[in-house]
């Protein structure tokens, strides 16, 4: 098992190799110098999705949502709160399925919000419907343990 992990910067999307032992020590991006973890879900488009989900080595929990979806908007602050608890072990991300319909179609997202947990680029779990921060955190941890 490697003692470093490839973490993709949520700001400039540069890949950063971070020693596992330093993951919790507020690492910064080598390119843009901003924090690699700031308790905010990162908004992904088609290109940055590839980098974060397929290339990055952190598990990525993606919220597939849309601006017109009321339950999605209600869940947004809960998802942010979950990011604060799940980082730096999990990257939380959002895909706006209205702006990125191809990503929603690729993963056969039929209702929103849908949460999909990816690990090493592969889907490991998904759940549909809005939930609170505690429920999101508990579910993600149970899938990764
Ligand atoms: Zn950066």
CSV table of C-alpha atoms and ligand atoms in Angstrom, one decimal:
chain,number,residue,atom,x,y,z
A,1,UNK,CA,0.0,0.0,0.0
A,2,UNK,CA,1.3,3.4,-1.0
A,3,UNK,CA,2.0,6.0,1.7
A,4,UNK,CA,1.0,8.9,-0.5
A,5,UNK,CA,-2.4,9.7,-2.1
A,6,UNK,CA,-3.2,11.7,-5.2
A,7,UNK,CA,-5.5,14.6,-4.1
A,8,UNK,CA,-7.0,16.8,-6.8
A,9,UNK,CA,-7.2,20.5,-6.0
A,10,UNK,CA,-10.8,21.7,-5.7
A,11,UNK,CA,-9.8,25.1,-7.0
A,12,UNK,CA,-7.4,24.6,-10.0
A,13,UNK,CA,-7.9,20.8,-10.4
A,14,UNK,CA,-4.2,20.1,-10.3
A,15,UNK,CA,-3.3,16.7,-9.0
A,16,UNK,CA,-1.2,16.8,-5.8
A,17,UNK,CA,0.7,13.9,-4.2
A,18,UNK,CA,0.1,14.1,-0.5
A,19,UNK,CA,1.7,11.9,2.2
A,20,UNK,CA,-1.2,10.0,4.0
A,21,UNK,CA,0.3,11.1,7.3
A,22,UNK,CA,-0.2,14.7,6.3
A,23,UNK,CA,-3.7,14.5,4.9
A,24,UNK,CA,-5.2,15.9,8.1
A,25,UNK,CA,-2.7,18.7,8.4
A,26,UNK,CA,-4.4,21.2,6.1
A,27,UNK,CA,-2.3,20.5,2.9
A,28,UNK,CA,-2.2,23.2,0.3
A,29,UNK,CA,-2.1,22.9,-3.5
A,30,UNK,CA,1.4,23.0,-5.0
A,31,UNK,CA,0.1,25.0,-8.0
A,32,UNK,CA,-2.4,27.5,-6.7
A,33,UNK,CA,-1.4,27.4,-3.0
A,34,UNK,CA,-5.0,27.2,-1.8
A,35,UNK,CA,-6.3,24.7,0.7
A,36,UNK,CA,-6.9,21.2,-0.7
A,37,UNK,CA,-9.7,20.9,1.8
A,38,UNK,CA,-12.0,23.8,2.7
A,39,UNK,CA,-15.2,22.0,3.7
A,40,UNK,CA,-16.9,22.9,0.5
A,41,UNK,CA,-18.2,20.5,-2.2
A,42,UNK,CA,-16.4,21.1,-5.5
A,43,UNK,CA,-18.6,21.7,-8.6
A,44,UNK,CA,-17.6,19.4,-11.4
A,45,UNK,CA,-18.0,19.6,-15.1
A,46,UNK,CA,-17.2,16.8,-17.6
A,47,UNK,CA,-13.4,17.5,-17.6
A,48,UNK,CA,-13.0,18.0,-13.8
A,49,UNK,CA,-15.2,15.0,-13.1
A,50,UNK,CA,-12.6,12.9,-15.0
A,51,UNK,CA,-9.7,14.3,-12.9
A,52,UNK,CA,-11.4,14.1,-9.5
A,53,UNK,CA,-13.3,10.8,-9.9
A,54,UNK,CA,-11.2,8.8,-12.3
A,55,UNK,CA,-7.7,10.0,-11.5
A,56,UNK,CA,-7.8,11.2,-7.9
A,57,UNK,CA,-7.3,8.6,-5.3
A,58,UNK,CA,-9.7,9.9,-2.6
A,59,UNK,CA,-13.2,8.4,-2.6
A,60,UNK,CA,-15.6,11.0,-4.1
A,61,UNK,CA,-19.2,11.4,-3.0
A,62,UNK,CA,-21.1,13.2,-5.8
A,63,UNK,CA,-24.4,14.9,-5.4
A,64,UNK,CA,-26.3,14.9,-8.8
A,65,UNK,CA,-28.7,17.8,-8.6
A,66,UNK,CA,-30.4,20.5,-10.6
A,67,UNK,CA,-31.3,24.1,-9.9
A,68,UNK,CA,-35.0,23.5,-10.5
A,69,UNK,CA,-35.2,20.7,-7.9
A,70,UNK,CA,-36.5,21.9,-4.5
A,71,UNK,CA,-35.3,19.0,-2.5
A,72,UNK,CA,-31.9,19.4,-4.0
A,73,UNK,CA,-31.7,23.0,-2.9
A,74,UNK,CA,-32.9,22.0,0.5
A,75,UNK,CA,-30.2,19.4,0.8
A,76,UNK,CA,-27.4,21.7,-0.3
A,77,UNK,CA,-26.5,23.1,3.1
A,78,UNK,CA,-26.7,19.5,4.6
A,79,UNK,CA,-24.3,18.3,1.9
A,80,UNK,CA,-21.9,21.2,2.8
A,81,UNK,CA,-22.1,20.2,6.5
A,82,UNK,CA,-21.3,16.6,5.5
A,83,UNK,CA,-18.2,17.8,3.6
A,84,UNK,CA,-16.9,19.4,6.8
A,85,UNK,CA,-17.2,16.0,8.5
A,86,UNK,CA,-16.0,13.7,5.8
A,87,UNK,CA,-13.0,15.6,4.6
A,88,UNK,CA,-10.1,14.8,4.2
A,89,UNK,CA,-11.0,11.1,3.8
A,90,UNK,CA,-13.7,11.7,1.2
A,91,UNK,CA,-14.0,14.4,-1.5
A,92,UNK,CA,-17.5,15.8,-1.8
A,93,UNK,CA,-18.6,17.1,-5.2
A,94,UNK,CA,-21.7,18.3,-7.0
A,95,UNK,CA,-22.8,17.7,-10.6
A,96,UNK,CA,-25.5,20.0,-12.0
A,97,UNK,CA,-27.3,17.6,-14.3
A,98,UNK,CA,-29.0,20.5,-16.1
A,99,UNK,CA,-25.6,21.9,-17.1
A,100,UNK,CA,-23.9,18.5,-17.5
A,101,UNK,CA,-26.7,16.1,-18.8
A,102,UNK,CA,-24.1,13.7,-20.3
A,103,UNK,CA,-22.8,12.9,-16.8
A,104,UNK,CA,-26.3,12.2,-15.5
A,105,UNK,CA,-27.0,10.0,-18.4
A,106,UNK,CA,-23.6,8.2,-18.1
A,107,UNK,CA,-24.5,7.1,-14.6
A,108,UNK,CA,-28.1,6.6,-15.3
A,109,UNK,CA,-29.3,9.1,-12.7
A,110,UNK,CA,-33.1,8.9,-12.9
A,111,UNK,CA,-34.1,11.0,-10.0
A,112,UNK,CA,-32.5,13.8,-8.2
A,113,UNK,CA,-31.0,14.4,-5.8
A,114,UNK,CA,-29.0,11.2,-6.2
A,115,UNK,CA,-25.7,10.6,-4.3
A,116,UNK,CA,-23.2,8.3,-5.9
A,117,UNK,CA,-20.0,7.3,-4.0
A,118,UNK,CA,-17.0,6.5,-6.2
A,119,UNK,CA,-13.8,4.8,-5.2
A,120,UNK,CA,-10.9,4.4,-7.6
A,121,UNK,CA,-13.2,5.6,-10.4
A,122,UNK,CA,-15.8,3.0,-9.8
A,123,UNK,CA,-19.3,3.4,-8.3
A,124,UNK,CA,-19.5,1.6,-5.0
A,125,UNK,CA,-22.9,2.9,-3.8
A,126,UNK,CA,-25.7,5.2,-4.5
A,127,UNK,CA,-28.9,6.5,-2.9
A,128,UNK,CA,-31.7,8.6,-4.2
A,129,UNK,CA,-33.6,11.3,-2.3
A,130,UNK,CA,-32.6,14.2,0.0
A,131,UNK,CA,-31.2,13.5,3.4
A,132,UNK,CA,-29.7,15.4,6.4
A,133,UNK,CA,-25.9,15.8,7.0
A,134,UNK,CA,-25.8,13.2,9.7
A,135,UNK,CA,-27.5,10.6,7.5
A,136,UNK,CA,-25.1,11.4,4.6
A,137,UNK,CA,-22.0,11.1,6.8
A,138,UNK,CA,-23.2,7.8,8.4
A,139,UNK,CA,-24.1,6.3,5.0
A,140,UNK,CA,-20.8,7.3,3.4
A,141,UNK,CA,-18.7,6.0,6.3
A,142,UNK,CA,-20.6,2.7,6.3
A,143,UNK,CA,-20.0,2.2,2.6
A,144,UNK,CA,-16.2,2.9,3.0
A,145,UNK,CA,-15.5,0.9,6.2
B,1,LIG,ZN1,-4.8,24.3,-6.8
